Amino acid sequence: MTRQPPLTQTPADGLVCLGIVTGTHGVRGAVRVKTFTDDPLSLRSFGALRDASGKRRYVVRDIQPDKTGVRLMLEHITTREQAAALKGEMLCVPRDILPALDDADDFYHADLIGLKAQAPDGVALGTVRAVHDFGAGDLLDIDGVFVPFTRDCVPHIDLDAGHVTVILPVSDDEDPSEPDEEAAS
């Protein structure tokens, strides 16, 4: 799985968002979907997709590659108007049907959400709220503070213990050897 979106809503417990409907294609009810999977076409292999609440089910009839992900034809969606009504809909699957990961260093971005962030000395920094990518690489959203999701800034992830170790980057205009004037006053 690749990037988790900046979600407008949170999927129900146990669901993971694999894509978001971004618009329509043609007049026969096709929807364009921005996917968050390594292979956009794999969206079909997860069975029926669900909305963020888990109540509505969408069965994929056809899937085609698209410049931003895929185009889907869904059962019971046969007109452009029906497809347009789905814009912004999250397409989710139960977390437990995602493939098992081979490597202990592999994980799904969705598994990071809710983990506690801590400094190397154990000081609490907050909670991981989301994983974003605005075009320059993944960022962890830790209570509104964005931290580059790199090994330098996030050297350790312990899913079992429920935390990530975070080394906050120092900006170029900050000299860590000089005291903070605001803090000194």
mmCIF file with all atom_site columns, C-alpha atoms in Angstrom:
data_model
loop_
_atom_site.group_PDB
_atom_site.id
_atom_site.type_symbol
_atom_site.label_atom_id
_atom_site.label_alt_id
_atom_site.label_comp_id
_atom_site.label_asym_id
_atom_site.label_entity_id
_atom_site.label_seq_id
_atom_site.pdbx_PDB_ins_code
_atom_site.Cartn_x
_atom_site.Cartn_y
_atom_site.Cartn_z
_atom_site.occupancy
_atom_site.B_iso_or_equiv
_atom_site.pdbx_formal_charge
_atom_site.auth_seq_id
_atom_site.auth_comp_id
_atom_site.auth_asym_id
_atom_site.auth_atom_id
_atom_site.pdbx_PDB_model_num
ATOM 1   C CA . MET A 1 1   ? 0.000   0.000   0.000   1.00 0.00 ? 1   MET A CA 1
ATOM 2   C CA . THR A 1 2   ? 1.265   3.477   -0.708  1.00 0.00 ? 2   THR A CA 1
ATOM 3   C CA . ARG A 1 3   ? -0.024  6.760   0.550   1.00 0.00 ? 3   ARG A CA 1
ATOM 4   C CA . GLN A 1 4   ? -2.909  7.215   2.878   1.00 0.00 ? 4   GLN A CA 1
ATOM 5   C CA . PRO A 1 5   ? -4.988  10.243  1.854   1.00 0.00 ? 5   PRO A CA 1
ATOM 6   C CA . PRO A 1 6   ? -5.707  13.357  3.843   1.00 0.00 ? 6   PRO A CA 1
ATOM 7   C CA . LEU A 1 7   ? -9.090  12.021  4.837   1.00 0.00 ? 7   LEU A CA 1
ATOM 8   C CA . THR A 1 8   ? -12.178 14.183  5.129   1.00 0.00 ? 8   THR A CA 1
ATOM 9   C CA . GLN A 1 9   ? -13.633 11.506  7.350   1.00 0.00 ? 9   GLN A CA 1
ATOM 10  C CA . THR A 1 10  ? -12.280 8.539   9.230   1.00 0.00 ? 10  THR A CA 1
ATOM 11  C CA . PRO A 1 11  ? -13.130 5.018   8.118   1.00 0.00 ? 11  PRO A CA 1
ATOM 12  C CA . ALA A 1 12  ? -15.059 2.903   10.623  1.00 0.00 ? 12  ALA A CA 1
ATOM 13  C CA . ASP A 1 13  ? -12.979 0.735   12.933  1.00 0.00 ? 13  ASP A CA 1
ATOM 14  C CA . GLY A 1 14  ? -11.382 -2.127  11.085  1.00 0.00 ? 14  GLY A CA 1
ATOM 15  C CA . LEU A 1 15  ? -11.624 -0.487  7.639   1.00 0.00 ? 15  LEU A CA 1
ATOM 16  C CA . VAL A 1 16  ? -8.750  0.835   5.539   1.00 0.00 ? 16  VAL A CA 1
ATOM 17  C CA . CYS A 1 17  ? -9.234  3.351   2.725   1.00 0.00 ? 17  CYS A CA 1
ATOM 18  C CA . LEU A 1 18  ? -7.784  2.083   -0.568  1.00 0.00 ? 18  LEU A CA 1
ATOM 19  C CA . GLY A 1 19  ? -9.070  4.876   -2.788  1.00 0.00 ? 19  GLY A CA 1
ATOM 20  C CA . ILE A 1 20  ? -11.272 7.938   -3.144  1.00 0.00 ? 20  ILE A CA 1
ATOM 21  C CA . VAL A 1 21  ? -13.708 8.668   -5.959  1.00 0.00 ? 21  VAL A CA 1
ATOM 22  C CA . THR A 1 22  ? -12.481 11.862  -7.629  1.00 0.00 ? 22  THR A CA 1
ATOM 23  C CA . GLY A 1 23  ? -14.976 12.217  -10.455 1.00 0.00 ? 23  GLY A CA 1
ATOM 24  C CA . THR A 1 24  ? -16.729 10.613  -13.391 1.00 0.00 ? 24  THR A CA 1
ATOM 25  C CA . HIS A 1 25  ? -15.722 9.305   -16.783 1.00 0.00 ? 25  HIS A CA 1
ATOM 26  C CA . GLY A 1 26  ? -18.141 9.164   -19.679 1.00 0.00 ? 26  GLY A CA 1
ATOM 27  C CA . VAL A 1 27  ? -21.922 8.809   -19.506 1.00 0.00 ? 27  VAL A CA 1
ATOM 28  C CA . ARG A 1 28  ? -22.313 5.166   -18.449 1.00 0.00 ? 28  ARG A CA 1
ATOM 29  C CA . GLY A 1 29  ? -21.507 5.565   -14.749 1.00 0.00 ? 29  GLY A CA 1
ATOM 30  C CA . ALA A 1 30  ? -17.746 5.062   -14.603 1.00 0.00 ? 30  ALA A CA 1
ATOM 31  C CA . VAL A 1 31  ? -15.963 6.704   -11.677 1.00 0.00 ? 31  VAL A CA 1
ATOM 32  C CA . ARG A 1 32  ? -12.370 7.882   -11.479 1.00 0.00 ? 32  ARG A CA 1
ATOM 33  C CA . VAL A 1 33  ? -10.592 6.746   -8.348  1.00 0.00 ? 33  VAL A CA 1
ATOM 34  C CA . LYS A 1 34  ? -7.340  7.936   -6.835  1.00 0.00 ? 34  LYS A CA 1
ATOM 35  C CA . THR A 1 35  ? -5.866  4.770   -5.360  1.00 0.00 ? 35  THR A CA 1
ATOM 36  C CA . PHE A 1 36  ? -3.571  4.261   -2.383  1.00 0.00 ? 36  PHE A CA 1
ATOM 37  C CA . THR A 1 37  ? -2.283  0.823   -3.359  1.00 0.00 ? 37  THR A CA 1
ATOM 38  C CA . ASP A 1 38  ? 1.070   -0.108  -4.911  1.00 0.00 ? 38  ASP A CA 1
ATOM 39  C CA . ASP A 1 39  ? -0.754  -1.473  -7.950  1.00 0.00 ? 39  ASP A CA 1
ATOM 40  C CA . PRO A 1 40  ? -3.886  0.564   -8.726  1.00 0.00 ? 40  PRO A CA 1
ATOM 41  C CA . LEU A 1 41  ? -5.431  -2.355  -10.635 1.00 0.00 ? 41  LEU A CA 1
ATOM 42  C CA . SER A 1 42  ? -5.249  -4.522  -7.496  1.00 0.00 ? 42  SER A CA 1
ATOM 43  C CA . LEU A 1 43  ? -8.322  -2.670  -6.216  1.00 0.00 ? 43  LEU A CA 1
ATOM 44  C CA . ARG A 1 44  ? -10.416 -5.335  -7.910  1.00 0.00 ? 44  ARG A CA 1
ATOM 45  C CA . SER A 1 45  ? -8.750  -8.184  -5.989  1.00 0.00 ? 45  SER A CA 1
ATOM 46  C CA . PHE A 1 46  ? -10.143 -7.154  -2.592  1.00 0.00 ? 46  PHE A CA 1
ATOM 47  C CA . GLY A 1 47  ? -13.748 -8.128  -3.333  1.00 0.00 ? 47  GLY A CA 1
ATOM 48  C CA . ALA A 1 48  ? -16.583 -5.744  -2.572  1.00 0.00 ? 48  ALA A CA 1
ATOM 49  C CA . LEU A 1 49  ? -15.412 -2.286  -1.561  1.00 0.00 ? 49  LEU A CA 1
ATOM 50  C CA . ARG A 1 50  ? -17.207 -0.406  1.206   1.00 0.00 ? 50  ARG A CA 1
ATOM 51  C CA . ASP A 1 51  ? -17.898 3.198   2.034   1.00 0.00 ? 51  ASP A CA 1
ATOM 52  C CA . ALA A 1 52  ? -16.230 4.744   5.108   1.00 0.00 ? 52  ALA A CA 1
ATOM 53  C CA . SER A 1 53  ? -19.096 3.654   7.365   1.00 0.00 ? 53  SER A CA 1
ATOM 54  C CA . GLY A 1 54  ? -18.877 0.069   6.121   1.00 0.00 ? 54  GLY A CA 1
ATOM 55  C CA . LYS A 1 55  ? -22.601 0.048   5.328   1.00 0.00 ? 55  LYS A CA 1
ATOM 56  C CA . ARG A 1 56  ? -22.603 0.530   1.530   1.00 0.00 ? 56  ARG A CA 1
ATOM 57  C CA . ARG A 1 57  ? -20.960 -2.075  -0.683  1.00 0.00 ? 57  ARG A CA 1
ATOM 58  C CA . TYR A 1 58  ? -19.573 -1.502  -4.160  1.00 0.00 ? 58  TYR A CA 1
ATOM 59  C CA . VAL A 1 59  ? -18.896 -4.478  -6.413  1.00 0.00 ? 59  VAL A CA 1
ATOM 60  C CA . VAL A 1 60  ? -16.375 -3.743  -9.176  1.00 0.00 ? 60  VAL A CA 1
ATOM 61  C CA . ARG A 1 61  ? -17.633 -4.843  -12.615 1.00 0.00 ? 61  ARG A CA 1
ATOM 62  C CA . ASP A 1 62  ? -14.709 -3.455  -14.597 1.00 0.00 ? 62  ASP A CA 1
ATOM 63  C CA . ILE A 1 63  ? -11.444 -1.683  -13.869 1.00 0.00 ? 63  ILE A CA 1
ATOM 64  C CA . GLN A 1 64  ? -9.212  0.276   -16.245 1.00 0.00 ? 64  GLN A CA 1
ATOM 65  C CA . PRO A 1 65  ? -6.018  2.264   -15.622 1.00 0.00 ? 65  PRO A CA 1
ATOM 66  C CA . ASP A 1 66  ? -6.392  6.042   -15.441 1.00 0.00 ? 66  ASP A CA 1
ATOM 67  C CA . LYS A 1 67  ? -3.844  8.852   -15.164 1.00 0.00 ? 67  LYS A CA 1
ATOM 68  C CA . THR A 1 68  ? -4.553  9.350   -11.436 1.00 0.00 ? 68  THR A CA 1
ATOM 69  C CA . GLY A 1 69  ? -5.386  5.757   -10.520 1.00 0.00 ? 69  GLY A CA 1
ATOM 70  C CA . VAL A 1 70  ? -8.207  3.766   -12.088 1.00 0.00 ? 70  VAL A CA 1
ATOM 71  C CA . ARG A 1 71  ? -11.637 4.004   -13.671 1.00 0.00 ? 71  ARG A CA 1
ATOM 72  C CA . LEU A 1 72  ? -14.212 1.688   -12.169 1.00 0.00 ? 72  LEU A CA 1
ATOM 73  C CA . MET A 1 73  ? -17.557 0.450   -13.339 1.00 0.00 ? 73  MET A CA 1
ATOM 74  C CA . LEU A 1 74  ? -19.540 -0.485  -10.236 1.00 0.00 ? 74  LEU A CA 1
ATOM 75  C CA . GLU A 1 75  ? -22.631 -2.659  -10.023 1.00 0.00 ? 75  GLU A CA 1
ATOM 76  C CA . HIS A 1 76  ? -25.860 -0.619  -9.900  1.00 0.00 ? 76  HIS A CA 1
ATOM 77  C CA . ILE A 1 77  ? -24.084 2.593   -10.982 1.00 0.00 ? 77  ILE A CA 1
ATOM 78  C CA . THR A 1 78  ? -25.147 3.061   -14.596 1.00 0.00 ? 78  THR A CA 1
ATOM 79  C CA . THR A 1 79  ? -25.499 6.814   -15.174 1.00 0.00 ? 79  THR A CA 1
ATOM 80  C CA . ARG A 1 80  ? -23.199 9.799   -14.998 1.00 0.00 ? 80  ARG A CA 1
ATOM 81  C CA . GLU A 1 81  ? -25.468 11.324  -12.329 1.00 0.00 ? 81  GLU A CA 1
ATOM 82  C CA . GLN A 1 82  ? -25.178 8.261   -10.090 1.00 0.00 ? 82  GLN A CA 1
ATOM 83  C CA . ALA A 1 83  ? -21.412 8.291   -10.544 1.00 0.00 ? 83  ALA A CA 1
ATOM 84  C CA . ALA A 1 84  ? -21.202 12.037  -9.817  1.00 0.00 ? 84  ALA A CA 1
ATOM 85  C CA . ALA A 1 85  ? -23.033 11.482  -6.529  1.00 0.00 ? 85  ALA A CA 1
ATOM 86  C CA . LEU A 1 86  ? -20.128 9.277   -5.397  1.00 0.00 ? 86  LEU A CA 1
ATOM 87  C CA . LYS A 1 87  ? -17.498 12.018  -5.716  1.00 0.00 ? 87  LYS A CA 1
ATOM 88  C CA . GLY A 1 88  ? -15.479 12.110  -2.495  1.00 0.00 ? 88  GLY A CA 1
ATOM 89  C CA . GLU A 1 89  ? -16.616 8.623   -1.441  1.00 0.00 ? 89  GLU A CA 1
ATOM 90  C CA . MET A 1 90  ? -13.911 6.615   0.278   1.00 0.00 ? 90  MET A CA 1
ATOM 91  C CA . LEU A 1 91  ? -13.537 3.042   -0.967  1.00 0.00 ? 91  LEU A CA 1
ATOM 92  C CA . CYS A 1 92  ? -12.498 0.830   1.925   1.00 0.00 ? 92  CYS A CA 1
ATOM 93  C CA . VAL A 1 93  ? -11.877 -2.797  2.793   1.00 0.00 ? 93  VAL A CA 1
ATOM 94  C CA . PRO A 1 94  ? -11.614 -4.599  6.117   1.00 0.00 ? 94  PRO A CA 1
ATOM 95  C CA . ARG A 1 95  ? -8.044  -4.406  7.445   1.00 0.00 ? 95  ARG A CA 1
ATOM 96  C CA . ASP A 1 96  ? -7.923  -8.157  8.021   1.00 0.00 ? 96  ASP A CA 1
ATOM 97  C CA . ILE A 1 97  ? -8.236  -9.000  4.301   1.00 0.00 ? 97  ILE A CA 1
ATOM 98  C CA . LEU A 1 98  ? -5.092  -7.090  3.332   1.00 0.00 ? 98  LEU A CA 1
ATOM 99  C CA . PRO A 1 99  ? -2.196  -9.382  2.414   1.00 0.00 ? 99  PRO A CA 1
ATOM 100 C CA . ALA A 1 100 ? 0.227   -10.307 5.181   1.00 0.00 ? 100 ALA A CA 1
ATOM 101 C CA . LEU A 1 101 ? 3.533   -8.479  4.956   1.00 0.00 ? 101 LEU A CA 1
ATOM 102 C CA . ASP A 1 102 ? 6.699   -10.538 4.548   1.00 0.00 ? 102 ASP A CA 1
ATOM 103 C CA . ASP A 1 103 ? 9.237   -8.305  6.255   1.00 0.00 ? 103 ASP A CA 1
ATOM 104 C CA . ALA A 1 104 ? 9.132   -7.145  9.877   1.00 0.00 ? 104 ALA A CA 1
ATOM 105 C CA . ASP A 1 105 ? 10.128  -3.670  8.635   1.00 0.00 ? 105 ASP A CA 1
ATOM 106 C CA . ASP A 1 106 ? 7.070   -3.516  6.365   1.00 0.00 ? 106 ASP A CA 1
ATOM 107 C CA . PHE A 1 107 ? 3.732   -2.111  7.492   1.00 0.00 ? 107 PHE A CA 1
ATOM 108 C CA . TYR A 1 108 ? 0.673   -0.385  6.140   1.00 0.00 ? 108 TYR A CA 1
ATOM 109 C CA . HIS A 1 109 ? 0.410   3.381   6.570   1.00 0.00 ? 109 HIS A CA 1
ATOM 110 C CA . ALA A 1 110 ? -2.995  2.813   8.118   1.00 0.00 ? 110 ALA A CA 1
ATOM 111 C CA . ASP A 1 111 ? -1.279  0.877   10.914  1.00 0.00 ? 111 ASP A CA 1
ATOM 112 C CA . LEU A 1 112 ? 0.645   4.017   11.918  1.00 0.00 ? 112 LEU A CA 1
ATOM 113 C CA . ILE A 1 113 ? -2.441  6.092   12.564  1.00 0.00 ? 113 ILE A CA 1
ATOM 114 C CA . GLY A 1 114 ? -3.100  6.268   16.287  1.00 0.00 ? 114 GLY A CA 1
ATOM 115 C CA . LEU A 1 115 ? 0.428   5.321   17.342  1.00 0.00 ? 115 LEU A CA 1
ATOM 116 C CA . LYS A 1 116 ? 2.076   7.466   19.999  1.00 0.00 ? 116 LYS A CA 1
ATOM 117 C CA . ALA A 1 117 ? 5.043   9.514   18.811  1.00 0.00 ? 117 ALA A CA 1
ATOM 118 C CA . GLN A 1 118 ? 7.962   9.852   21.166  1.00 0.00 ? 118 GLN A CA 1
ATOM 119 C CA . ALA A 1 119 ? 11.439  11.364  21.139  1.00 0.00 ? 119 ALA A CA 1
ATOM 120 C CA . PRO A 1 120 ? 14.429  9.013   21.429  1.00 0.00 ? 120 PRO A CA 1
ATOM 121 C CA . ASP A 1 121 ? 14.571  9.767   25.181  1.00 0.00 ? 121 ASP A CA 1
ATOM 122 C CA . GLY A 1 122 ? 10.922  8.665   25.565  1.00 0.00 ? 122 GLY A CA 1
ATOM 123 C CA . VAL A 1 123 ? 9.359   12.141  25.832  1.00 0.00 ? 123 VAL A CA 1
ATOM 124 C CA . ALA A 1 124 ? 5.826   12.104  24.387  1.00 0.00 ? 124 ALA A CA 1
ATOM 125 C CA . LEU A 1 125 ? 5.391   14.181  21.228  1.00 0.00 ? 125 LEU A CA 1
ATOM 126 C CA . GLY A 1 126 ? 1.771   13.387  20.388  1.00 0.00 ? 126 GLY A CA 1
ATOM 127 C CA . THR A 1 127 ? -0.196  10.941  18.273  1.00 0.00 ? 127 THR A CA 1
ATOM 128 C CA . VAL A 1 128 ? 0.138   10.064  14.584  1.00 0.00 ? 128 VAL A CA 1
ATOM 129 C CA . ARG A 1 129 ? -3.085  11.376  13.031  1.00 0.00 ? 129 ARG A CA 1
ATOM 130 C CA . ALA A 1 130 ? -2.389  10.690  9.336   1.00 0.00 ? 130 ALA A CA 1
ATOM 131 C CA . VAL A 1 131 ? 0.236   10.003  6.690   1.00 0.00 ? 131 VAL A CA 1
ATOM 132 C CA . HIS A 1 132 ? 0.206   12.600  3.911   1.00 0.00 ? 132 HIS A CA 1
ATOM 133 C CA . ASP A 1 133 ? 2.017   13.073  0.631   1.00 0.00 ? 133 ASP A CA 1
ATOM 134 C CA . PHE A 1 134 ? 1.689   16.519  -0.884  1.00 0.00 ? 134 PHE A CA 1
ATOM 135 C CA . GLY A 1 135 ? 4.150   15.708  -3.660  1.00 0.00 ? 135 GLY A CA 1
ATOM 136 C CA . ALA A 1 136 ? 7.548   15.790  -1.953  1.00 0.00 ? 136 ALA A CA 1
ATOM 137 C CA . GLY A 1 137 ? 7.358   12.529  -0.008  1.00 0.00 ? 137 GLY A CA 1
ATOM 138 C CA . ASP A 1 138 ? 5.420   11.101  2.894   1.00 0.00 ? 138 ASP A CA 1
ATOM 139 C CA . LEU A 1 139 ? 4.865   13.150  6.043   1.00 0.00 ? 139 LEU A CA 1
ATOM 140 C CA . LEU A 1 140 ? 3.585   11.993  9.407   1.00 0.00 ? 140 LEU A CA 1
ATOM 141 C CA . ASP A 1 141 ? 0.947   14.297  10.857  1.00 0.00 ? 141 ASP A CA 1
ATOM 142 C CA . ILE A 1 142 ? 1.639   14.287  14.586  1.00 0.00 ? 142 ILE A CA 1
ATOM 143 C CA . ASP A 1 143 ? -1.125  16.389  16.114  1.00 0.00 ? 143 ASP A CA 1
ATOM 144 C CA . GLY A 1 144 ? -0.808  18.957  13.316  1.00 0.00 ? 144 GLY A CA 1
ATOM 145 C CA . VAL A 1 145 ? 3.006   18.954  13.127  1.00 0.00 ? 145 VAL A CA 1
ATOM 146 C CA . PHE A 1 146 ? 4.332   17.454  9.891   1.00 0.00 ? 146 PHE A CA 1
ATOM 147 C CA . VAL A 1 147 ? 7.451   15.305  10.168  1.00 0.00 ? 147 VAL A CA 1
ATOM 148 C CA . PRO A 1 148 ? 9.205   13.840  7.111   1.00 0.00 ? 148 PRO A CA 1
ATOM 149 C CA . PHE A 1 149 ? 8.627   10.106  7.059   1.00 0.00 ? 149 PHE A CA 1
ATOM 150 C CA . THR A 1 150 ? 12.267  9.144   6.548   1.00 0.00 ? 150 THR A CA 1
ATOM 151 C CA . ARG A 1 151 ? 14.615  6.863   8.489   1.00 0.00 ? 151 ARG A CA 1
ATOM 152 C CA . ASP A 1 152 ? 16.469  9.984   9.713   1.00 0.00 ? 152 ASP A CA 1
ATOM 153 C CA . CYS A 1 153 ? 13.328  11.473  11.275  1.00 0.00 ? 153 CYS A CA 1
ATOM 154 C CA . VAL A 1 154 ? 11.469  8.237   12.114  1.00 0.00 ? 154 VAL A CA 1
ATOM 155 C CA . PRO A 1 155 ? 14.203  5.707   12.925  1.00 0.00 ? 155 PRO A CA 1
ATOM 156 C CA . HIS A 1 156 ? 12.038  3.194   14.790  1.00 0.00 ? 156 HIS A CA 1
ATOM 157 C CA . ILE A 1 157 ? 8.468   1.930   14.478  1.00 0.00 ? 157 ILE A CA 1
ATOM 158 C CA . ASP A 1 158 ? 7.165   -0.494  17.095  1.00 0.00 ? 158 ASP A CA 1
ATOM 159 C CA . LEU A 1 159 ? 3.642   -1.548  16.164  1.00 0.00 ? 159 LEU A CA 1
ATOM 160 C CA . ASP A 1 160 ? 3.434   -4.004  19.068  1.00 0.00 ? 160 ASP A CA 1
ATOM 161 C CA . ALA A 1 161 ? 4.339   -1.337  21.642  1.00 0.00 ? 161 ALA A CA 1
ATOM 162 C CA . GLY A 1 162 ? 2.143   1.231   19.856  1.00 0.00 ? 162 GLY A CA 1
ATOM 163 C CA . HIS A 1 163 ? 4.711   3.960   19.224  1.00 0.00 ? 163 HIS A CA 1
ATOM 164 C CA . VAL A 1 164 ? 7.088   5.515   16.735  1.00 0.00 ? 164 VAL A CA 1
ATOM 165 C CA . THR A 1 165 ? 10.367  7.172   17.615  1.00 0.00 ? 165 THR A CA 1
ATOM 166 C CA . VAL A 1 166 ? 10.644  10.624  16.078  1.00 0.00 ? 166 VAL A CA 1
ATOM 167 C CA . ILE A 1 167 ? 13.660  12.889  15.733  1.00 0.00 ? 167 ILE A CA 1
ATOM 168 C CA . LEU A 1 168 ? 12.290  16.331  14.913  1.00 0.00 ? 168 LEU A CA 1
ATOM 169 C CA . PRO A 1 169 ? 14.238  18.006  12.107  1.00 0.00 ? 169 PRO A CA 1
ATOM 170 C CA . VAL A 1 170 ? 16.045  21.274  12.763  1.00 0.00 ? 170 VAL A CA 1
ATOM 171 C CA . SER A 1 171 ? 15.361  23.969  10.177  1.00 0.00 ? 171 SER A CA 1
ATOM 172 C CA . ASP A 1 172 ? 18.280  25.655  8.402   1.00 0.00 ? 172 ASP A CA 1
ATOM 173 C CA . ASP A 1 173 ? 17.653  28.992  10.156  1.00 0.00 ? 173 ASP A CA 1
ATOM 174 C CA . GLU A 1 174 ? 17.774  27.398  13.624  1.00 0.00 ? 174 GLU A CA 1
ATOM 175 C CA . ASP A 1 175 ? 21.102  26.927  15.368  1.00 0.00 ? 175 ASP A CA 1
ATOM 176 C CA . PRO A 1 176 ? 20.602  24.344  18.110  1.00 0.00 ? 176 PRO A CA 1
ATOM 177 C CA . SER A 1 177 ? 23.626  25.730  20.011  1.00 0.00 ? 177 SER A CA 1
ATOM 178 C CA . GLU A 1 178 ? 21.994  29.156  20.482  1.00 0.00 ? 178 GLU A CA 1
ATOM 179 C CA . PRO A 1 179 ? 19.244  29.615  23.102  1.00 0.00 ? 179 PRO A CA 1
ATOM 180 C CA . ASP A 1 180 ? 15.728  30.404  21.925  1.00 0.00 ? 180 ASP A CA 1
ATOM 181 C CA . GLU A 1 181 ? 15.180  34.143  22.582  1.00 0.00 ? 181 GLU A CA 1
ATOM 182 C CA . GLU A 1 182 ? 11.443  33.673  23.273  1.00 0.00 ? 182 GLU A CA 1
ATOM 183 C CA . ALA A 1 183 ? 12.146  30.905  25.757  1.00 0.00 ? 183 ALA A CA 1
ATOM 184 C CA . ALA A 1 184 ? 14.816  33.028  27.479  1.00 0.00 ? 184 ALA A CA 1
ATOM 185 C CA . SER A 1 185 ? 12.454  35.959  28.116  1.00 0.00 ? 185 SER A CA 1
#
